[in-house]
PDB file of C-alpha atoms and ligand atoms in Angstrom:
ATOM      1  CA  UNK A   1     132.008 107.047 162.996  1.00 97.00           C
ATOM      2  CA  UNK A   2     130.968 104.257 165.880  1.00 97.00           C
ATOM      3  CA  UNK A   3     131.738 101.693 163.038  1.00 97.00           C
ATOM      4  CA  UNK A   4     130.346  98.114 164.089  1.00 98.00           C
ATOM      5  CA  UNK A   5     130.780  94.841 162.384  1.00 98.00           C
ATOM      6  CA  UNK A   6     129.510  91.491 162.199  1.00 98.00           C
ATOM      7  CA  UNK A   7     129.988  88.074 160.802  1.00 96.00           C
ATOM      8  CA  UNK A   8     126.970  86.080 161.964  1.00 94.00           C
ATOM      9  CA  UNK A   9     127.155  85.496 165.850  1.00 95.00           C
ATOM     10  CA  UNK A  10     130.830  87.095 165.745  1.00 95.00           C
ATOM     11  CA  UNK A  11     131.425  90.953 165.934  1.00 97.00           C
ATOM     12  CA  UNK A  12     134.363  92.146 164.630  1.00 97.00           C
ATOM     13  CA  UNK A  13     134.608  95.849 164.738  1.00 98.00           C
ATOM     14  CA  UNK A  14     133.387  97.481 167.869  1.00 98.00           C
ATOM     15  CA  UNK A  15     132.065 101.530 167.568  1.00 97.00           C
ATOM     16  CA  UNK A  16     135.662 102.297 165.065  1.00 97.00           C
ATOM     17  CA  UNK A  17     136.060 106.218 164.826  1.00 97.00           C
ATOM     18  CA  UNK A  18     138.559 106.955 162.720  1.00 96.00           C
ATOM     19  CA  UNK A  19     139.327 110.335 160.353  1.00 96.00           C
ATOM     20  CA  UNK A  20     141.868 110.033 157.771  1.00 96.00           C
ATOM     21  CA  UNK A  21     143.223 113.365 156.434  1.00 95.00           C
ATOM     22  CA  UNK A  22     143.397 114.092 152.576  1.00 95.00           C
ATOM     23  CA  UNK A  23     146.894 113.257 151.103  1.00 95.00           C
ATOM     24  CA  UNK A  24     148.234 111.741 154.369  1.00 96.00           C
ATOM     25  CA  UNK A  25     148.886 107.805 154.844  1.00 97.00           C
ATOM     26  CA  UNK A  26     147.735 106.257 158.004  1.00 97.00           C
ATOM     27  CA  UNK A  27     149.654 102.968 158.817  1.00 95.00           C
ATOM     28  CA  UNK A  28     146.681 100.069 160.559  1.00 95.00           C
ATOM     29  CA  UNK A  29     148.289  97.673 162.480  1.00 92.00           C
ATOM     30  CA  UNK A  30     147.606  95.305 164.917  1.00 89.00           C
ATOM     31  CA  UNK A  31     147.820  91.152 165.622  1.00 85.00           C
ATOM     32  CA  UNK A  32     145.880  88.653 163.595  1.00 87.00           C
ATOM     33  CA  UNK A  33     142.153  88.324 163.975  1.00 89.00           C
ATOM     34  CA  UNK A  34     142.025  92.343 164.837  1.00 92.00           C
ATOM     35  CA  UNK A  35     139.748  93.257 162.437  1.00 95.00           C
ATOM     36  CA  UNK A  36     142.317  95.582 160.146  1.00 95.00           C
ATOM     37  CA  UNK A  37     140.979  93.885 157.001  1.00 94.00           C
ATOM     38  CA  UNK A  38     137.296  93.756 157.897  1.00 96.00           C
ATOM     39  CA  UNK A  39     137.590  97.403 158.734  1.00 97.00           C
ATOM     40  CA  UNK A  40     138.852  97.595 154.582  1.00 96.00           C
ATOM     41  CA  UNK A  41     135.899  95.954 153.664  1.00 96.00           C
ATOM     42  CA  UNK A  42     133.505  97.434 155.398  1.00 97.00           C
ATOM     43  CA  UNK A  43     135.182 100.736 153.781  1.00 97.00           C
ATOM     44  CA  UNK A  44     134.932  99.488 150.400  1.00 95.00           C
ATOM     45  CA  UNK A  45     131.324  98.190 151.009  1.00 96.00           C
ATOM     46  CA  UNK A  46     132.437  94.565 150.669  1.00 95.00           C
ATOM     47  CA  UNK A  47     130.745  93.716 154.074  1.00 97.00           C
ATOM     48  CA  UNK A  48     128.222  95.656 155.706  1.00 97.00           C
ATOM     49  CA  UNK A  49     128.241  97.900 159.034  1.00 97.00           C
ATOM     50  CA  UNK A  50     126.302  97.009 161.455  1.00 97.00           C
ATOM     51  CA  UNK A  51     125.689 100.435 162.951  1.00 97.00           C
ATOM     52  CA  UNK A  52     127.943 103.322 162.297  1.00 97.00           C
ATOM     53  CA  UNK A  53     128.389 105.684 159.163  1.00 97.00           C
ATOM     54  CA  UNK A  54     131.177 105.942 157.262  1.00 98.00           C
ATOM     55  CA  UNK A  55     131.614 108.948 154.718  1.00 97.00           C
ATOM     56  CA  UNK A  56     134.371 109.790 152.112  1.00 97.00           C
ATOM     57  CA  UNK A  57     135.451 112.633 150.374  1.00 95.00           C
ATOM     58  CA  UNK A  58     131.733 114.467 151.734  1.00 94.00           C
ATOM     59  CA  UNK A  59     129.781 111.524 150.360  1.00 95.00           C
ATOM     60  CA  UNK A  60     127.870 108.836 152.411  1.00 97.00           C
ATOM     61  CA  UNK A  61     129.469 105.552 152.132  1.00 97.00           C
ATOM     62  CA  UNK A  62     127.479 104.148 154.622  1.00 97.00           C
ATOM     63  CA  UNK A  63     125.300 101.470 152.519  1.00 96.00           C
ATOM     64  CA  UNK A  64     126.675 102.116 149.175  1.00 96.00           C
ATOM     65  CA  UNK A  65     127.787  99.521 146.831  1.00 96.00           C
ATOM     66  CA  UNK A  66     131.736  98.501 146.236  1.00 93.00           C
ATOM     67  CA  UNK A  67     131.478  99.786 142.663  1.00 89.00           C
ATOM     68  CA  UNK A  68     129.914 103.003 144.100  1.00 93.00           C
ATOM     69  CA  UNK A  69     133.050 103.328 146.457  1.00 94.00           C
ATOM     70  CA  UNK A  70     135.254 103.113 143.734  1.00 90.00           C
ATOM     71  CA  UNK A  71     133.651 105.562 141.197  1.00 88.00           C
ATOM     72  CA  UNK A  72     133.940 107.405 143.617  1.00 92.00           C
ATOM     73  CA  UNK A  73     137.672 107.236 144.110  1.00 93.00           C
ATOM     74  CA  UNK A  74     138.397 104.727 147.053  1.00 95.00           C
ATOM     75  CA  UNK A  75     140.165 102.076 145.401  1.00 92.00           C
ATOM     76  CA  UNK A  76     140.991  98.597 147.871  1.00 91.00           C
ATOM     77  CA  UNK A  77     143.900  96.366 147.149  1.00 89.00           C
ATOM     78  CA  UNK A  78     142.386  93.611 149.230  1.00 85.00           C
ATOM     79  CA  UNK A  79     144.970  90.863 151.169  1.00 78.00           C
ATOM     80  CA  UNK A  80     145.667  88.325 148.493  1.00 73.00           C
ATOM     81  CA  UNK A  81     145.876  90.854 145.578  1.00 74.00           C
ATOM     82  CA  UNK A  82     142.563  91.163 144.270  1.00 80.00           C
ATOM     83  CA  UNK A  83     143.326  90.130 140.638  1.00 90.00           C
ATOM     84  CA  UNK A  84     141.986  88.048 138.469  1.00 93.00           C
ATOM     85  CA  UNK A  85     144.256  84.878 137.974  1.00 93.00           C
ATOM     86  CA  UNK A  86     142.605  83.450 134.942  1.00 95.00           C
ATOM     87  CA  UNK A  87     142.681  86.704 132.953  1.00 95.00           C
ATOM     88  CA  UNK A  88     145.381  87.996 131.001  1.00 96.00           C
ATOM     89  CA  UNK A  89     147.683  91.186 132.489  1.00 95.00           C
ATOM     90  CA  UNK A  90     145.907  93.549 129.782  1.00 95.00           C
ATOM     91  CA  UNK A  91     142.267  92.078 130.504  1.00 96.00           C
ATOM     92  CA  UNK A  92     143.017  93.122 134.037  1.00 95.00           C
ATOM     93  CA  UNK A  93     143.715  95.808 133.296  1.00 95.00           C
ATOM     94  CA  UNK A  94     140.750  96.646 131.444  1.00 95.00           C
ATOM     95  CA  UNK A  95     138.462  95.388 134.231  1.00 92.00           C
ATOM     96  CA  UNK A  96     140.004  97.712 136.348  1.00 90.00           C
ATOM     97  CA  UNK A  97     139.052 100.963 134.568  1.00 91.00           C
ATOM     98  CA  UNK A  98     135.831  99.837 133.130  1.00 88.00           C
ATOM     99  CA  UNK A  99     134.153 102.465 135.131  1.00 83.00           C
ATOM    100  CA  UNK A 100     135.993 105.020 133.717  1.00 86.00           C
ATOM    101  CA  UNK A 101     133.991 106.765 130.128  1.00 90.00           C
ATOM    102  CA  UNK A 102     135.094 105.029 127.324  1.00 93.00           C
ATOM    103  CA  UNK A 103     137.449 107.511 125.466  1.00 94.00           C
ATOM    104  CA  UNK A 104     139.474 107.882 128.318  1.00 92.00           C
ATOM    105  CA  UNK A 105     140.167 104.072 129.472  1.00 94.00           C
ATOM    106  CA  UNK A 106     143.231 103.305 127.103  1.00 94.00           C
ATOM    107  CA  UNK A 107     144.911 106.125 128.067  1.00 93.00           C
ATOM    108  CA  UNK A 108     144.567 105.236 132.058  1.00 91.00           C
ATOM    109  CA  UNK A 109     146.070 101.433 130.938  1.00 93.00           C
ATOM    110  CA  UNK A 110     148.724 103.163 129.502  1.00 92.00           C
ATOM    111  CA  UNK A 111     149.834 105.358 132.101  1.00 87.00           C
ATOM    112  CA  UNK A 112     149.692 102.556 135.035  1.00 87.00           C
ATOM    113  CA  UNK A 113     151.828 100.203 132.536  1.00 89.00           C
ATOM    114  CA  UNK A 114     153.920 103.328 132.346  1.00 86.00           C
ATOM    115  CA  UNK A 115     154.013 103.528 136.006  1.00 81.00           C
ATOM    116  CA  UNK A 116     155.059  99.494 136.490  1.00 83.00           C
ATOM    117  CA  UNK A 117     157.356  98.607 133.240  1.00 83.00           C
ATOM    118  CA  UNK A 118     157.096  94.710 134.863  1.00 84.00           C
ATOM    119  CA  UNK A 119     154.035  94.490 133.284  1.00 89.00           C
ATOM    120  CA  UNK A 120     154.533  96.137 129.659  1.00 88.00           C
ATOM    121  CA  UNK A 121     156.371  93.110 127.915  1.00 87.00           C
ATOM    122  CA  UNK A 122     153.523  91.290 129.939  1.00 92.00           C
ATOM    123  CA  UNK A 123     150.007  92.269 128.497  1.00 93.00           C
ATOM    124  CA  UNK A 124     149.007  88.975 127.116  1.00 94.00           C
ATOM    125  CA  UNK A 125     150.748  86.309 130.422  1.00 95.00           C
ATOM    126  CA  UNK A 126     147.731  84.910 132.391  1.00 96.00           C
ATOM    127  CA  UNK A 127     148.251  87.015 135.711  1.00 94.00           C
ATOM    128  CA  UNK A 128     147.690  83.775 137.471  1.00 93.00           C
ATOM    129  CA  UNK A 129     151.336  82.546 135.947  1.00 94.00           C
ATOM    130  CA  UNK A 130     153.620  85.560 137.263  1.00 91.00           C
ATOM    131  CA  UNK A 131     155.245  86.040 140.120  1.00 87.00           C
ATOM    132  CA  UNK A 132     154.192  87.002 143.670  1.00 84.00           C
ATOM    133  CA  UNK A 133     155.666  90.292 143.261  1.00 82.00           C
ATOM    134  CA  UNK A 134     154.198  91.105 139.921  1.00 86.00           C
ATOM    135  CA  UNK A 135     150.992  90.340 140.699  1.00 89.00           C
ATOM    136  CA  UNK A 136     151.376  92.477 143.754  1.00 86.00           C
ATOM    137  CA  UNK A 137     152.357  95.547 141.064  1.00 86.00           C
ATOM    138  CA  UNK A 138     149.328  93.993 138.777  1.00 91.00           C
ATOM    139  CA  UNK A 139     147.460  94.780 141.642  1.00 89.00           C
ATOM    140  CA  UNK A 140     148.794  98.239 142.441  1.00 86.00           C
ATOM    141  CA  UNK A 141     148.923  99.352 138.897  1.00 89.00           C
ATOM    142  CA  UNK A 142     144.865  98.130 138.835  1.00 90.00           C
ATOM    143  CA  UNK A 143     144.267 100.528 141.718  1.00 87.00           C
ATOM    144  CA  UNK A 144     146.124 103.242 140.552  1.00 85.00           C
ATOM    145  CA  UNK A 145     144.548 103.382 136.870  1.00 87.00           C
ATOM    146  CA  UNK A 146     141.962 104.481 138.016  1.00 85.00           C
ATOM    147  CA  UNK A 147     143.813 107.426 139.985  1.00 83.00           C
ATOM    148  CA  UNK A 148     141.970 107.062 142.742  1.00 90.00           C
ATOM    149  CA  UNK A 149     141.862 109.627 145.829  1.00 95.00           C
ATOM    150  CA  UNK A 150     142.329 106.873 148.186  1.00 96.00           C
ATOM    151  CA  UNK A 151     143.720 103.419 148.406  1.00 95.00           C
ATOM    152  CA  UNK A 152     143.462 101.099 150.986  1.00 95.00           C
ATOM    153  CA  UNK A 153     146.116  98.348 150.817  1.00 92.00           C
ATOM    154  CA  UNK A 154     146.011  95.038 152.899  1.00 92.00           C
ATOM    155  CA  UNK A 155     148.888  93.248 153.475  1.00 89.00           C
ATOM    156  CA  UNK A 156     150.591  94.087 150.199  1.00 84.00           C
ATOM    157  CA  UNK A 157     154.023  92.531 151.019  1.00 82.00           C
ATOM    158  CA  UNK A 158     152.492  89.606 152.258  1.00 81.00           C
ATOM    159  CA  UNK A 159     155.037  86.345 151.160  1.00 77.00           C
ATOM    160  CA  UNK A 160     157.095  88.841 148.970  1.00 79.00           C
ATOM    161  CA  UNK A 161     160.868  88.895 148.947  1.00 78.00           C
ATOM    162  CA  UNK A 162     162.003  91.281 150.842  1.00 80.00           C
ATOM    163  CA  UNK A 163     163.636  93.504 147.644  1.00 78.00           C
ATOM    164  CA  UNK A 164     159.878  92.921 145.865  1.00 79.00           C
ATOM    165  CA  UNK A 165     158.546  94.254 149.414  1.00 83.00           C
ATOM    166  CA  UNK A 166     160.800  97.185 148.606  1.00 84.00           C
ATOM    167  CA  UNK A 167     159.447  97.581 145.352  1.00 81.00           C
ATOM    168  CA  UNK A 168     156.021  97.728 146.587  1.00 83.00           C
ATOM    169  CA  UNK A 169     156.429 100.281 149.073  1.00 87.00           C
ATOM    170  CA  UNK A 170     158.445 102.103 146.795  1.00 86.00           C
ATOM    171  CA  UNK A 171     154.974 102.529 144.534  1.00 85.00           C
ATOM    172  CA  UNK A 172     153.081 103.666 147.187  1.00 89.00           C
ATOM    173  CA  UNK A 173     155.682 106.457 148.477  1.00 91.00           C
ATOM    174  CA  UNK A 174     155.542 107.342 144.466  1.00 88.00           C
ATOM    175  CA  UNK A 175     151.237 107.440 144.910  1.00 89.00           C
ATOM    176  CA  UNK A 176     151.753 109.110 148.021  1.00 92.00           C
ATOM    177  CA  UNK A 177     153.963 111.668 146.277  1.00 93.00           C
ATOM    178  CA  UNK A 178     150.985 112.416 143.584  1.00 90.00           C
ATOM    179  CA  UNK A 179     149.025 113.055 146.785  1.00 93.00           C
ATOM    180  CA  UNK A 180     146.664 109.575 146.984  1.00 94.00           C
ATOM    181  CA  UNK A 181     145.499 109.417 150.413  1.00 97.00           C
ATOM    182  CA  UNK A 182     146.574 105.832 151.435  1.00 96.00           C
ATOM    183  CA  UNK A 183     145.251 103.405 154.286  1.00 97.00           C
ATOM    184  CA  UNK A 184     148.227 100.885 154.577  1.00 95.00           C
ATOM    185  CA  UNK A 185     147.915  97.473 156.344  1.00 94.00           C
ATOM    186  CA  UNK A 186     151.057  95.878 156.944  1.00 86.00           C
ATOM    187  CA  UNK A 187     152.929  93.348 159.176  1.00 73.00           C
ATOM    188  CA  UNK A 188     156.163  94.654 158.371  1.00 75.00           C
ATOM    189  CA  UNK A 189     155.636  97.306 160.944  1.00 84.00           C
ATOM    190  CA  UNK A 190     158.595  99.756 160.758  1.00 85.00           C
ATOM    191  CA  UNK A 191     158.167 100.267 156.635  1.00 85.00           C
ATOM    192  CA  UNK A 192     154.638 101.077 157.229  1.00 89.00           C
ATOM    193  CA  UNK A 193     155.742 103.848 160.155  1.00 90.00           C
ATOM    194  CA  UNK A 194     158.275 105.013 157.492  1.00 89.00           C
ATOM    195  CA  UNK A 195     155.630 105.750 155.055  1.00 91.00           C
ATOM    196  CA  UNK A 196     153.185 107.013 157.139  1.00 95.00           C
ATOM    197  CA  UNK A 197     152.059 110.167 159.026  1.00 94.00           C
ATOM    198  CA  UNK A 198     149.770 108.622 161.162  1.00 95.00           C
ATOM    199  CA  UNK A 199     149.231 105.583 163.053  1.00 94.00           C
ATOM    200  CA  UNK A 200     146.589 103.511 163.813  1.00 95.00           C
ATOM    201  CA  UNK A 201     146.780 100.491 166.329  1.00 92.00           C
ATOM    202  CA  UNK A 202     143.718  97.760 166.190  1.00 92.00           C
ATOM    203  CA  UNK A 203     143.216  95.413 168.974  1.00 91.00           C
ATOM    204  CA  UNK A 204     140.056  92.651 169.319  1.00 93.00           C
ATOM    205  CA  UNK A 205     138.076  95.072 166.688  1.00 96.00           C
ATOM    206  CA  UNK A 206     138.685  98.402 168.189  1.00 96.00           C
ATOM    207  CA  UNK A 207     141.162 101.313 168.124  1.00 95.00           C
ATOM    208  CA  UNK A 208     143.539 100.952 170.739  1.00 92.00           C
ATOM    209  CA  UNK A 209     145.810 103.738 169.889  1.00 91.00           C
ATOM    210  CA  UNK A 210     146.291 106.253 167.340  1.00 93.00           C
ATOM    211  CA  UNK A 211     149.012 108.645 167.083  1.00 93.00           C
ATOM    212  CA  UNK A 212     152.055 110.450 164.846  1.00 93.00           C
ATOM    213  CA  UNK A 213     153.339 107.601 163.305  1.00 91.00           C
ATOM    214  CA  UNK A 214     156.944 109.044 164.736  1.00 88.00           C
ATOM    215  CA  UNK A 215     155.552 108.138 168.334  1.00 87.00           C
ATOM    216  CA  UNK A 216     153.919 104.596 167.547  1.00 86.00           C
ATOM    217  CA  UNK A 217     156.892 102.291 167.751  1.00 80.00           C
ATOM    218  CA  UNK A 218     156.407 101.408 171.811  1.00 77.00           C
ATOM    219  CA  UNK A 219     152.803 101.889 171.607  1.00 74.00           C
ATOM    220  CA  UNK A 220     153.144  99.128 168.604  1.00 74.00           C
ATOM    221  CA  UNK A 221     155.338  97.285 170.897  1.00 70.00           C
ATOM    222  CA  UNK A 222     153.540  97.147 174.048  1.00 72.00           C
ATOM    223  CA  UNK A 223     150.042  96.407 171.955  1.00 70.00           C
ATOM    224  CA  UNK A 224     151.895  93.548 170.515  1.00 67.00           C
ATOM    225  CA  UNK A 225     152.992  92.196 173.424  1.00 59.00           C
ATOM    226  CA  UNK A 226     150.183  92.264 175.583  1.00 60.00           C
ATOM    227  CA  UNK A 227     148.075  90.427 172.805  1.00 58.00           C
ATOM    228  CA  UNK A 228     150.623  88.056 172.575  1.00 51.00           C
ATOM    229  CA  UNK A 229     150.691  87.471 176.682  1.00 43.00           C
ATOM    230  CA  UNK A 230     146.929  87.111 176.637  1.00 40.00           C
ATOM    231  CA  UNK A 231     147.025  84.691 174.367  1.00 34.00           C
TER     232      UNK A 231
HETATM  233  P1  ATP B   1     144.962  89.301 159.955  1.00 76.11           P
HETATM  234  O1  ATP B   1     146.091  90.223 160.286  1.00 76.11           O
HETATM  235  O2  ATP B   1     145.138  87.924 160.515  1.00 76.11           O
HETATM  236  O3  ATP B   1     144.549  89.329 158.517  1.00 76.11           O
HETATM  237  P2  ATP B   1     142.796  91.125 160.674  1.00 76.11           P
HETATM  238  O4  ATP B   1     143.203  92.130 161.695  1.00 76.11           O
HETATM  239  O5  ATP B   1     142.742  91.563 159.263  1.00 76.11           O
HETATM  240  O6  ATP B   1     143.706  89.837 160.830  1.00 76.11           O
HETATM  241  P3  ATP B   1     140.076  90.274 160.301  1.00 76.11           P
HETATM  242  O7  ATP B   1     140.381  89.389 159.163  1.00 76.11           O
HETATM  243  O8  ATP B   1     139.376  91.549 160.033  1.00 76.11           O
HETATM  244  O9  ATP B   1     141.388  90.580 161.147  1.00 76.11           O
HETATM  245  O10 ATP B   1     139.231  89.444 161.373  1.00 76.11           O
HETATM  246  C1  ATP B   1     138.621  90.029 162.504  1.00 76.11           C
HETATM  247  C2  ATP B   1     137.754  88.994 163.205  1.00 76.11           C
HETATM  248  O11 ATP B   1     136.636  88.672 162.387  1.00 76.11           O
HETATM  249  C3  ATP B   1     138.478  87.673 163.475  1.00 76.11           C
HETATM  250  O12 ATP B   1     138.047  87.191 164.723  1.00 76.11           O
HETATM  251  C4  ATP B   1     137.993  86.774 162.351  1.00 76.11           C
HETATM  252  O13 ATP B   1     137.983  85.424 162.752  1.00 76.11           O
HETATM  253  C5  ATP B   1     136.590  87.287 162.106  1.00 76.11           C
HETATM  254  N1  ATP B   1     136.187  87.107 160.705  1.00 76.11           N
HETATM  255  C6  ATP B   1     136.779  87.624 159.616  1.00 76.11           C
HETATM  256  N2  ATP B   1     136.152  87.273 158.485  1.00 76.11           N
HETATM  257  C7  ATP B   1     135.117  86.504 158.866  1.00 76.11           C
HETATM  258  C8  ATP B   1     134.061  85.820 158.179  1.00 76.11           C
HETATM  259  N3  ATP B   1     133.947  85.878 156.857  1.00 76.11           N
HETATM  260  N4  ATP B   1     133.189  85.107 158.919  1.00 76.11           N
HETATM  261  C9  ATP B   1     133.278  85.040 160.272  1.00 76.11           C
HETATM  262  N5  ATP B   1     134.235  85.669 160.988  1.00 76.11           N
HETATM  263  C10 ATP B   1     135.134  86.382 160.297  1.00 76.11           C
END
């Protein structure tokens, strides 16, 4: 609710109301420099609002600590992956469900390997030293070990191929389908529409438009265009 943000001098997000429904998946979009991924990190308490109050699943969120937000099941996949390059597949693994109790944290790495078989034959390569695409799925398979009751994704397919891009989506329809409420960032703009129920259009750090995601493609359009005249 009346979300602001600010870097310094620079504001970012301007009063951002926004509801997302349990087990639907809201497509953000919008033209560089719109504030889509601050808006994920002030979510995930990576940066902090400025005025506003954000609260998930009946909890305030509002000043709480990332590792707060994700115990208590909003997971972000932040834009450039999120892993850790220097650590071994497993060892990221285990980072990622370190806030789980102890008896139950093998079990979660096995079911996300389960859930990506890229990475089983994988556990001991330096993450760092796959490909693009397989550190994407590191990075999914991180988020969902922890099955989380929300993920927010930013820019997942950014500089995949397009049949790794496929891939990628093809997870989150499959976390969708287990009924993970998802927040999806994305330049490719029709797969996000496909995925989604709703839409959500950012411009200069506030909503411009939300919507069915069925109705966004000319409000997508016309957004897209005008930032691109004003430019
Ligand atoms: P893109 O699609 O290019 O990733 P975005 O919609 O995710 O863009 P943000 O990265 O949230 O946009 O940026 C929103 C605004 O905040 C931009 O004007 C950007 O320059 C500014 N900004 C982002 N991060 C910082 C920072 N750490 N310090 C200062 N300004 C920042």
């Amino acid at each position: 609710e009346n979300m602001s943000v600010k870097y310094g001098p620079v504001q970012a997000l301007f009063d951002v109301n926004l509801t997302v429904n349990k087990g639907s998946v809201v497509a953000m979009l919008g033209a560089n420099g719109a504030g889509k991924s601050t808006f994920a990190r002030a979510v995930s308490g990576l940066v902090p609002v400025s005025a506003g109050k954000m609260t998930f699943d009946g909890q305030n969120i509002t000043k709480s600590q990332p590792h707060t937000i994700r115990n208590a099941g909003l997971t972000h996949v932040p834009e450039g992956r999120g892993i850790f390059p220097g650590l071994s597949v497993a060892d990221n693994l285990k980072m990622a469900v370190r806030g789980l109790e102890k008896g139950k944290r093998e079990g979660a790495i096995e079911q996300a390997i389960a859930m990506f078989p890229v990475l089983g034959n994988r556990r001991s390569q330096r993450a760092g030293s796959m490909s693009g695409g397989e550190q994407q799925m590191l990075a999914l398979a991180r988020a969902l070990a922890v099955t989380p009751k929300m993920i927010i994704a930013d820019e997942m397919s950014l500089g995949l191929a397009p049949m790794v891009v496929d891939a990628v989506f093809e997870r989150l329809d499959y976390a969708r389908s287990i009924g993970v409420t998802i927040i999806i960032i994305e330049q490719f703009v029709h797969r996000a529409l496909q995925l989604a129920d709703q839409c959500v259009i950012m411009r200069r750090g506030e909503v411009s438009w939300t919507g069915a995601a069925s109705d966004a493609e000319q409000a997508v359009l016309d957004s897209y265009l005008g930032e691109s005249a004003s430019v």
